Amino acid sequence: MKVIRYGGDMADKATPPKDLTSTLNLRQLRSIPQAGLSEDLLKSLTIEQKNVVSNLPKGEGILLVLKGAGVGARFLLDAAETKIGRDTTNEIQLDDITVSRSHAMISKKDGYNIKDLGSLNGTYLNAIAVRDTKINAGDEIQIGKYHLTLFIGDK
């Protein structure tokens, strides 16, 4: 092995330099949404959205897009399984390149569960990447650039 000397210190490929610096990109930091159904979340709904949520049958879920792409959209979760993705064969089609063709699946059995289907960009629940987990009323699901909030009827 050839050793190169710089000012008396030995340098080789195994020894990192002493003046190593790093750069952090802080532009994409955002607050983690508060899990659960809060008064602030309910107050943020439009009158129409409040009517839709208040008229849901007990145990029935609906996803409302409250921010991000597709604001105002709503998706009723009335099947045992609801597939989400960019492909037109999905029950919930989110038409954007940030969404995989078959991105995630929401299933209803003793509450609601979300499972990532091997998507490229991942599925996030309250800003935390998940593979297969339970979701509750007030939780925010992020799929690509879409932010969907789950509401469950209590009548």
mmCIF file with all atom_site columns, C-alpha atoms in Angstrom:
data_model
loop_
_atom_site.group_PDB
_atom_site.id
_atom_site.type_symbol
_atom_site.label_atom_id
_atom_site.label_alt_id
_atom_site.label_comp_id
_atom_site.label_asym_id
_atom_site.label_entity_id
_atom_site.label_seq_id
_atom_site.pdbx_PDB_ins_code
_atom_site.Cartn_x
_atom_site.Cartn_y
_atom_site.Cartn_z
_atom_site.occupancy
_atom_site.B_iso_or_equiv
_atom_site.pdbx_formal_charge
_atom_site.auth_seq_id
_atom_site.auth_comp_id
_atom_site.auth_asym_id
_atom_site.auth_atom_id
_atom_site.pdbx_PDB_model_num
ATOM 1   C CA . MET A 1 1   ? 0.000   0.000  0.000   1.00 0.00 ? 1   MET A CA 1
ATOM 2   C CA . LYS A 1 2   ? 1.290   3.394  -0.949  1.00 0.00 ? 2   LYS A CA 1
ATOM 3   C CA . VAL A 1 3   ? 1.217   5.935  1.916   1.00 0.00 ? 3   VAL A CA 1
ATOM 4   C CA . ILE A 1 4   ? 0.986   9.617  1.142   1.00 0.00 ? 4   ILE A CA 1
ATOM 5   C CA . ARG A 1 5   ? 2.242   12.119 3.693   1.00 0.00 ? 5   ARG A CA 1
ATOM 6   C CA . TYR A 1 6   ? 0.666   15.549 4.089   1.00 0.00 ? 6   TYR A CA 1
ATOM 7   C CA . GLY A 1 7   ? 2.322   17.816 6.601   1.00 0.00 ? 7   GLY A CA 1
ATOM 8   C CA . GLY A 1 8   ? 3.512   14.908 8.707   1.00 0.00 ? 8   GLY A CA 1
ATOM 9   C CA . ASP A 1 9   ? 0.102   13.142 9.027   1.00 0.00 ? 9   ASP A CA 1
ATOM 10  C CA . MET A 1 10  ? -0.461  9.855  7.253   1.00 0.00 ? 10  MET A CA 1
ATOM 11  C CA . ALA A 1 11  ? -3.497  9.613  4.993   1.00 0.00 ? 11  ALA A CA 1
ATOM 12  C CA . ASP A 1 12  ? -4.961  6.412  3.598   1.00 0.00 ? 12  ASP A CA 1
ATOM 13  C CA . LYS A 1 13  ? -8.346  5.219  2.418   1.00 0.00 ? 13  LYS A CA 1
ATOM 14  C CA . ALA A 1 14  ? -9.322  3.777  5.818   1.00 0.00 ? 14  ALA A CA 1
ATOM 15  C CA . THR A 1 15  ? -8.842  6.979  7.815   1.00 0.00 ? 15  THR A CA 1
ATOM 16  C CA . PRO A 1 16  ? -11.436 9.734  7.259   1.00 0.00 ? 16  PRO A CA 1
ATOM 17  C CA . PRO A 1 17  ? -10.249 13.345 7.298   1.00 0.00 ? 17  PRO A CA 1
ATOM 18  C CA . LYS A 1 18  ? -10.504 15.200 10.608  1.00 0.00 ? 18  LYS A CA 1
ATOM 19  C CA . ASP A 1 19  ? -12.454 18.119 9.112   1.00 0.00 ? 19  ASP A CA 1
ATOM 20  C CA . LEU A 1 20  ? -15.457 16.150 7.843   1.00 0.00 ? 20  LEU A CA 1
ATOM 21  C CA . THR A 1 21  ? -18.600 18.317 7.553   1.00 0.00 ? 21  THR A CA 1
ATOM 22  C CA . SER A 1 22  ? -22.245 17.506 6.963   1.00 0.00 ? 22  SER A CA 1
ATOM 23  C CA . THR A 1 23  ? -25.183 19.449 5.595   1.00 0.00 ? 23  THR A CA 1
ATOM 24  C CA . LEU A 1 24  ? -28.710 19.040 6.932   1.00 0.00 ? 24  LEU A CA 1
ATOM 25  C CA . ASN A 1 25  ? -31.716 19.918 4.799   1.00 0.00 ? 25  ASN A CA 1
ATOM 26  C CA . LEU A 1 26  ? -34.363 21.338 7.153   1.00 0.00 ? 26  LEU A CA 1
ATOM 27  C CA . ARG A 1 27  ? -36.800 22.602 4.496   1.00 0.00 ? 27  ARG A CA 1
ATOM 28  C CA . GLN A 1 28  ? -38.935 19.474 4.543   1.00 0.00 ? 28  GLN A CA 1
ATOM 29  C CA . LEU A 1 29  ? -39.398 19.273 8.305   1.00 0.00 ? 29  LEU A CA 1
ATOM 30  C CA . ARG A 1 30  ? -43.001 19.581 9.418   1.00 0.00 ? 30  ARG A CA 1
ATOM 31  C CA . SER A 1 31  ? -44.866 18.974 12.594  1.00 0.00 ? 31  SER A CA 1
ATOM 32  C CA . ILE A 1 32  ? -46.238 15.509 13.255  1.00 0.00 ? 32  ILE A CA 1
ATOM 33  C CA . PRO A 1 33  ? -50.035 15.590 13.183  1.00 0.00 ? 33  PRO A CA 1
ATOM 34  C CA . GLN A 1 34  ? -51.670 14.888 16.503  1.00 0.00 ? 34  GLN A CA 1
ATOM 35  C CA . ALA A 1 35  ? -53.147 11.403 16.516  1.00 0.00 ? 35  ALA A CA 1
ATOM 36  C CA . GLY A 1 36  ? -56.794 11.029 17.409  1.00 0.00 ? 36  GLY A CA 1
ATOM 37  C CA . LEU A 1 37  ? -59.921 13.035 16.868  1.00 0.00 ? 37  LEU A CA 1
ATOM 38  C CA . SER A 1 38  ? -59.474 16.446 18.447  1.00 0.00 ? 38  SER A CA 1
ATOM 39  C CA . GLU A 1 39  ? -61.749 19.458 18.822  1.00 0.00 ? 39  GLU A CA 1
ATOM 40  C CA . ASP A 1 40  ? -59.385 21.476 16.613  1.00 0.00 ? 40  ASP A CA 1
ATOM 41  C CA . LEU A 1 41  ? -59.674 18.898 13.841  1.00 0.00 ? 41  LEU A CA 1
ATOM 42  C CA . LEU A 1 42  ? -63.484 18.933 14.020  1.00 0.00 ? 42  LEU A CA 1
ATOM 43  C CA . LYS A 1 43  ? -63.528 22.747 14.056  1.00 0.00 ? 43  LYS A CA 1
ATOM 44  C CA . SER A 1 44  ? -61.381 22.827 10.894  1.00 0.00 ? 44  SER A CA 1
ATOM 45  C CA . LEU A 1 45  ? -64.069 21.006 8.867   1.00 0.00 ? 45  LEU A CA 1
ATOM 46  C CA . THR A 1 46  ? -66.424 22.862 6.555   1.00 0.00 ? 46  THR A CA 1
ATOM 47  C CA . ILE A 1 47  ? -70.164 22.712 7.295   1.00 0.00 ? 47  ILE A CA 1
ATOM 48  C CA . GLU A 1 48  ? -70.611 20.168 4.486   1.00 0.00 ? 48  GLU A CA 1
ATOM 49  C CA . GLN A 1 49  ? -67.789 17.981 5.862   1.00 0.00 ? 49  GLN A CA 1
ATOM 50  C CA . LYS A 1 50  ? -69.263 18.182 9.379   1.00 0.00 ? 50  LYS A CA 1
ATOM 51  C CA . ASN A 1 51  ? -72.645 17.042 8.017   1.00 0.00 ? 51  ASN A CA 1
ATOM 52  C CA . VAL A 1 52  ? -71.058 14.099 6.189   1.00 0.00 ? 52  VAL A CA 1
ATOM 53  C CA . VAL A 1 53  ? -69.108 13.004 9.289   1.00 0.00 ? 53  VAL A CA 1
ATOM 54  C CA . SER A 1 54  ? -72.048 13.429 11.673  1.00 0.00 ? 54  SER A CA 1
ATOM 55  C CA . ASN A 1 55  ? -74.326 11.330 9.427   1.00 0.00 ? 55  ASN A CA 1
ATOM 56  C CA . LEU A 1 56  ? -71.975 8.354  9.163   1.00 0.00 ? 56  LEU A CA 1
ATOM 57  C CA . PRO A 1 57  ? -73.472 5.110  10.499  1.00 0.00 ? 57  PRO A CA 1
ATOM 58  C CA . LYS A 1 58  ? -71.782 3.663  13.589  1.00 0.00 ? 58  LYS A CA 1
ATOM 59  C CA . GLY A 1 59  ? -68.458 2.052  12.694  1.00 0.00 ? 59  GLY A CA 1
ATOM 60  C CA . GLU A 1 60  ? -68.453 3.275  9.064   1.00 0.00 ? 60  GLU A CA 1
ATOM 61  C CA . GLY A 1 61  ? -65.328 5.138  7.996   1.00 0.00 ? 61  GLY A CA 1
ATOM 62  C CA . ILE A 1 62  ? -64.649 7.905  5.532   1.00 0.00 ? 62  ILE A CA 1
ATOM 63  C CA . LEU A 1 63  ? -61.381 9.452  4.374   1.00 0.00 ? 63  LEU A CA 1
ATOM 64  C CA . LEU A 1 64  ? -61.419 13.219 3.883   1.00 0.00 ? 64  LEU A CA 1
ATOM 65  C CA . VAL A 1 65  ? -58.621 15.074 2.093   1.00 0.00 ? 65  VAL A CA 1
ATOM 66  C CA . LEU A 1 66  ? -58.135 18.120 4.317   1.00 0.00 ? 66  LEU A CA 1
ATOM 67  C CA . LYS A 1 67  ? -54.744 19.292 2.968   1.00 0.00 ? 67  LYS A CA 1
ATOM 68  C CA . GLY A 1 68  ? -52.285 18.589 0.192   1.00 0.00 ? 68  GLY A CA 1
ATOM 69  C CA . ALA A 1 69  ? -53.344 17.424 -3.255  1.00 0.00 ? 69  ALA A CA 1
ATOM 70  C CA . GLY A 1 70  ? -57.045 16.806 -3.866  1.00 0.00 ? 70  GLY A CA 1
ATOM 71  C CA . VAL A 1 71  ? -58.377 18.920 -0.977  1.00 0.00 ? 71  VAL A CA 1
ATOM 72  C CA . GLY A 1 72  ? -62.110 18.380 -0.545  1.00 0.00 ? 72  GLY A CA 1
ATOM 73  C CA . ALA A 1 73  ? -62.188 14.816 -1.864  1.00 0.00 ? 73  ALA A CA 1
ATOM 74  C CA . ARG A 1 74  ? -63.849 12.148 0.273   1.00 0.00 ? 74  ARG A CA 1
ATOM 75  C CA . PHE A 1 75  ? -63.810 8.367  0.094   1.00 0.00 ? 75  PHE A CA 1
ATOM 76  C CA . LEU A 1 76  ? -66.301 6.155  1.893   1.00 0.00 ? 76  LEU A CA 1
ATOM 77  C CA . LEU A 1 77  ? -64.771 2.969  3.345   1.00 0.00 ? 77  LEU A CA 1
ATOM 78  C CA . ASP A 1 78  ? -67.823 0.722  2.913   1.00 0.00 ? 78  ASP A CA 1
ATOM 79  C CA . ALA A 1 79  ? -66.098 -2.483 1.722   1.00 0.00 ? 79  ALA A CA 1
ATOM 80  C CA . ALA A 1 80  ? -64.169 -5.114 3.697   1.00 0.00 ? 80  ALA A CA 1
ATOM 81  C CA . GLU A 1 81  ? -61.054 -4.113 1.724   1.00 0.00 ? 81  GLU A CA 1
ATOM 82  C CA . THR A 1 82  ? -60.334 -0.857 -0.083  1.00 0.00 ? 82  THR A CA 1
ATOM 83  C CA . LYS A 1 83  ? -57.330 -0.695 -2.394  1.00 0.00 ? 83  LYS A CA 1
ATOM 84  C CA . ILE A 1 84  ? -55.586 2.653  -2.918  1.00 0.00 ? 84  ILE A CA 1
ATOM 85  C CA . GLY A 1 85  ? -53.261 3.527  -5.791  1.00 0.00 ? 85  GLY A CA 1
ATOM 86  C CA . ARG A 1 86  ? -52.685 5.270  -9.083  1.00 0.00 ? 86  ARG A CA 1
ATOM 87  C CA . ASP A 1 87  ? -54.164 2.491  -11.248 1.00 0.00 ? 87  ASP A CA 1
ATOM 88  C CA . THR A 1 88  ? -57.782 2.844  -12.390 1.00 0.00 ? 88  THR A CA 1
ATOM 89  C CA . THR A 1 89  ? -58.669 -0.597 -10.961 1.00 0.00 ? 89  THR A CA 1
ATOM 90  C CA . ASN A 1 90  ? -58.273 0.669  -7.368  1.00 0.00 ? 90  ASN A CA 1
ATOM 91  C CA . GLU A 1 91  ? -61.339 1.618  -5.333  1.00 0.00 ? 91  GLU A CA 1
ATOM 92  C CA . ILE A 1 92  ? -59.551 4.868  -4.399  1.00 0.00 ? 92  ILE A CA 1
ATOM 93  C CA . GLN A 1 93  ? -57.574 6.242  -7.324  1.00 0.00 ? 93  GLN A CA 1
ATOM 94  C CA . LEU A 1 94  ? -55.026 8.941  -6.517  1.00 0.00 ? 94  LEU A CA 1
ATOM 95  C CA . ASP A 1 95  ? -53.741 10.154 -9.859  1.00 0.00 ? 95  ASP A CA 1
ATOM 96  C CA . ASP A 1 96  ? -50.209 11.368 -9.221  1.00 0.00 ? 96  ASP A CA 1
ATOM 97  C CA . ILE A 1 97  ? -46.721 10.034 -9.962  1.00 0.00 ? 97  ILE A CA 1
ATOM 98  C CA . THR A 1 98  ? -45.915 10.056 -6.190  1.00 0.00 ? 98  THR A CA 1
ATOM 99  C CA . VAL A 1 99  ? -48.487 7.263  -5.738  1.00 0.00 ? 99  VAL A CA 1
ATOM 100 C CA . SER A 1 100 ? -47.668 3.675  -6.773  1.00 0.00 ? 100 SER A CA 1
ATOM 101 C CA . ARG A 1 101 ? -50.082 1.799  -9.037  1.00 0.00 ? 101 ARG A CA 1
ATOM 102 C CA . SER A 1 102 ? -51.024 -0.478 -6.113  1.00 0.00 ? 102 SER A CA 1
ATOM 103 C CA . HIS A 1 103 ? -49.950 1.571  -3.113  1.00 0.00 ? 103 HIS A CA 1
ATOM 104 C CA . ALA A 1 104 ? -51.893 0.511  -0.006  1.00 0.00 ? 104 ALA A CA 1
ATOM 105 C CA . MET A 1 105 ? -54.899 -1.448 1.249   1.00 0.00 ? 105 MET A CA 1
ATOM 106 C CA . ILE A 1 106 ? -57.329 -0.486 4.005   1.00 0.00 ? 106 ILE A CA 1
ATOM 107 C CA . SER A 1 107 ? -59.165 -3.403 5.550   1.00 0.00 ? 107 SER A CA 1
ATOM 108 C CA . LYS A 1 108 ? -62.073 -3.372 7.969   1.00 0.00 ? 108 LYS A CA 1
ATOM 109 C CA . LYS A 1 109 ? -62.108 -6.081 10.613  1.00 0.00 ? 109 LYS A CA 1
ATOM 110 C CA . ASP A 1 110 ? -62.404 -5.081 14.273  1.00 0.00 ? 110 ASP A CA 1
ATOM 111 C CA . GLY A 1 111 ? -61.661 -1.494 13.244  1.00 0.00 ? 111 GLY A CA 1
ATOM 112 C CA . TYR A 1 112 ? -59.556 -0.270 10.362  1.00 0.00 ? 112 TYR A CA 1
ATOM 113 C CA . ASN A 1 113 ? -56.081 -1.381 9.300   1.00 0.00 ? 113 ASN A CA 1
ATOM 114 C CA . ILE A 1 114 ? -53.756 -0.027 6.608   1.00 0.00 ? 114 ILE A CA 1
ATOM 115 C CA . LYS A 1 115 ? -51.127 -2.074 4.806   1.00 0.00 ? 115 LYS A CA 1
ATOM 116 C CA . ASP A 1 116 ? -48.479 -0.769 2.420   1.00 0.00 ? 116 ASP A CA 1
ATOM 117 C CA . LEU A 1 117 ? -48.355 -2.943 -0.712  1.00 0.00 ? 117 LEU A CA 1
ATOM 118 C CA . GLY A 1 118 ? -44.642 -2.468 -1.416  1.00 0.00 ? 118 GLY A CA 1
ATOM 119 C CA . SER A 1 119 ? -44.987 1.094  -2.691  1.00 0.00 ? 119 SER A CA 1
ATOM 120 C CA . LEU A 1 120 ? -41.939 3.058  -3.782  1.00 0.00 ? 120 LEU A CA 1
ATOM 121 C CA . ASN A 1 121 ? -42.577 6.157  -1.621  1.00 0.00 ? 121 ASN A CA 1
ATOM 122 C CA . GLY A 1 122 ? -44.114 4.390  1.373   1.00 0.00 ? 122 GLY A CA 1
ATOM 123 C CA . THR A 1 123 ? -47.284 4.879  3.389   1.00 0.00 ? 123 THR A CA 1
ATOM 124 C CA . TYR A 1 124 ? -47.268 7.204  6.399   1.00 0.00 ? 124 TYR A CA 1
ATOM 125 C CA . LEU A 1 125 ? -49.553 7.304  9.420   1.00 0.00 ? 125 LEU A CA 1
ATOM 126 C CA . ASN A 1 126 ? -49.275 10.559 11.376  1.00 0.00 ? 126 ASN A CA 1
ATOM 127 C CA . ALA A 1 127 ? -45.956 11.247 9.568   1.00 0.00 ? 127 ALA A CA 1
ATOM 128 C CA . ILE A 1 128 ? -44.422 7.868  10.532  1.00 0.00 ? 128 ILE A CA 1
ATOM 129 C CA . ALA A 1 129 ? -43.709 5.235  7.866   1.00 0.00 ? 129 ALA A CA 1
ATOM 130 C CA . VAL A 1 130 ? -45.813 2.095  8.358   1.00 0.00 ? 130 VAL A CA 1
ATOM 131 C CA . ARG A 1 131 ? -46.117 -1.297 6.686   1.00 0.00 ? 131 ARG A CA 1
ATOM 132 C CA . ASP A 1 132 ? -49.203 -2.774 8.363   1.00 0.00 ? 132 ASP A CA 1
ATOM 133 C CA . THR A 1 133 ? -50.931 -1.096 11.300  1.00 0.00 ? 133 THR A CA 1
ATOM 134 C CA . LYS A 1 134 ? -54.241 -0.188 12.911  1.00 0.00 ? 134 LYS A CA 1
ATOM 135 C CA . ILE A 1 135 ? -55.707 3.244  12.124  1.00 0.00 ? 135 ILE A CA 1
ATOM 136 C CA . ASN A 1 136 ? -58.067 5.234  14.334  1.00 0.00 ? 136 ASN A CA 1
ATOM 137 C CA . ALA A 1 137 ? -60.434 8.159  13.903  1.00 0.00 ? 137 ALA A CA 1
ATOM 138 C CA . GLY A 1 138 ? -58.481 11.380 13.412  1.00 0.00 ? 138 GLY A CA 1
ATOM 139 C CA . ASP A 1 139 ? -55.349 9.658  12.081  1.00 0.00 ? 139 ASP A CA 1
ATOM 140 C CA . GLU A 1 140 ? -53.750 11.208 8.999   1.00 0.00 ? 140 GLU A CA 1
ATOM 141 C CA . ILE A 1 141 ? -52.646 8.858  6.227   1.00 0.00 ? 141 ILE A CA 1
ATOM 142 C CA . GLN A 1 142 ? -50.151 10.175 3.703   1.00 0.00 ? 142 GLN A CA 1
ATOM 143 C CA . ILE A 1 143 ? -49.894 8.438  0.360   1.00 0.00 ? 143 ILE A CA 1
ATOM 144 C CA . GLY A 1 144 ? -47.643 10.321 -2.028  1.00 0.00 ? 144 GLY A CA 1
ATOM 145 C CA . LYS A 1 145 ? -48.620 13.968 -1.783  1.00 0.00 ? 145 LYS A CA 1
ATOM 146 C CA . TYR A 1 146 ? -52.159 13.145 -0.575  1.00 0.00 ? 146 TYR A CA 1
ATOM 147 C CA . HIS A 1 147 ? -53.077 13.618 3.102   1.00 0.00 ? 147 HIS A CA 1
ATOM 148 C CA . LEU A 1 148 ? -56.238 11.685 4.035   1.00 0.00 ? 148 LEU A CA 1
ATOM 149 C CA . THR A 1 149 ? -57.839 11.891 7.488   1.00 0.00 ? 149 THR A CA 1
ATOM 150 C CA . LEU A 1 150 ? -59.983 9.031  8.815   1.00 0.00 ? 150 LEU A CA 1
ATOM 151 C CA . PHE A 1 151 ? -63.346 9.740  10.414  1.00 0.00 ? 151 PHE A CA 1
ATOM 152 C CA . ILE A 1 152 ? -65.520 6.968  11.877  1.00 0.00 ? 152 ILE A CA 1
ATOM 153 C CA . GLY A 1 153 ? -69.260 7.265  12.555  1.00 0.00 ? 153 GLY A CA 1
ATOM 154 C CA . ASP A 1 154 ? -70.496 6.959  16.127  1.00 0.00 ? 154 ASP A CA 1
ATOM 155 C CA . LYS A 1 155 ? -74.286 6.972  15.648  1.00 0.00 ? 155 LYS A CA 1
#
